[in-house]
Amino acid sequence: MDREVIIPEEMREIVVRAGYAPAVKVGDTIYVVGQVGRTKDLQVIQDPHEQFTAMWENLRIVLEAANCTFDDIVEMTSYHVEMSKHMDVFRTAKNEVFPKGTYAWTRIGVSELAHPGLLAEVKCVAVKR
């Protein structure tokens, strides 16, 4: 089966710097790597709500580049630093853009993520309808 690497224009820097693609499409299935709340120049956003909002926006950008939307997500895993402290804010930001009850979701608490200050990371699998 053919593979298509998905690299939105806004994320070319991460490919250069980190060496991985934001998503890979195989058939109608899109595998999106962990998205975090940082700016286009890869700076971590400090405010939790703004960081989570940017994370969802980054996920939207990748899905859009694969001709998908949040509605196409079938499985999602999120990783959280200090999960109990930030979950209410995380859910608020998620619910502002993401449909409820249309996907399987696993949440995992972790001690740290790739860069200091990151509070959450989300990866997902989408199936284009």
C-alpha angles and dihedrals in degrees: 000000000000121000123210120195111220115212116165113210090242090060103047090108092062090054091051094044102037103022102230136104121246089229144357123211120209113180106315093335122098120197110202118196122224113300121202138187106268138121126261089263088056098253116149113242110231103203107084097220092045091046092052092045090052090048091056090045090052089050090049090052092053093046091048091052086056091048091250138116136207087272089067094059112110101171132024134179122193127192119206136195108208089001098182092050095053106026096099091053091043092053092047092054091044094049091052091067110010128078115242124238099007100107144038111257131193120186120200128187115222135181095232145348131220097286133031112262097028109130102182144012127193130198127179150176119230129188116207111231 
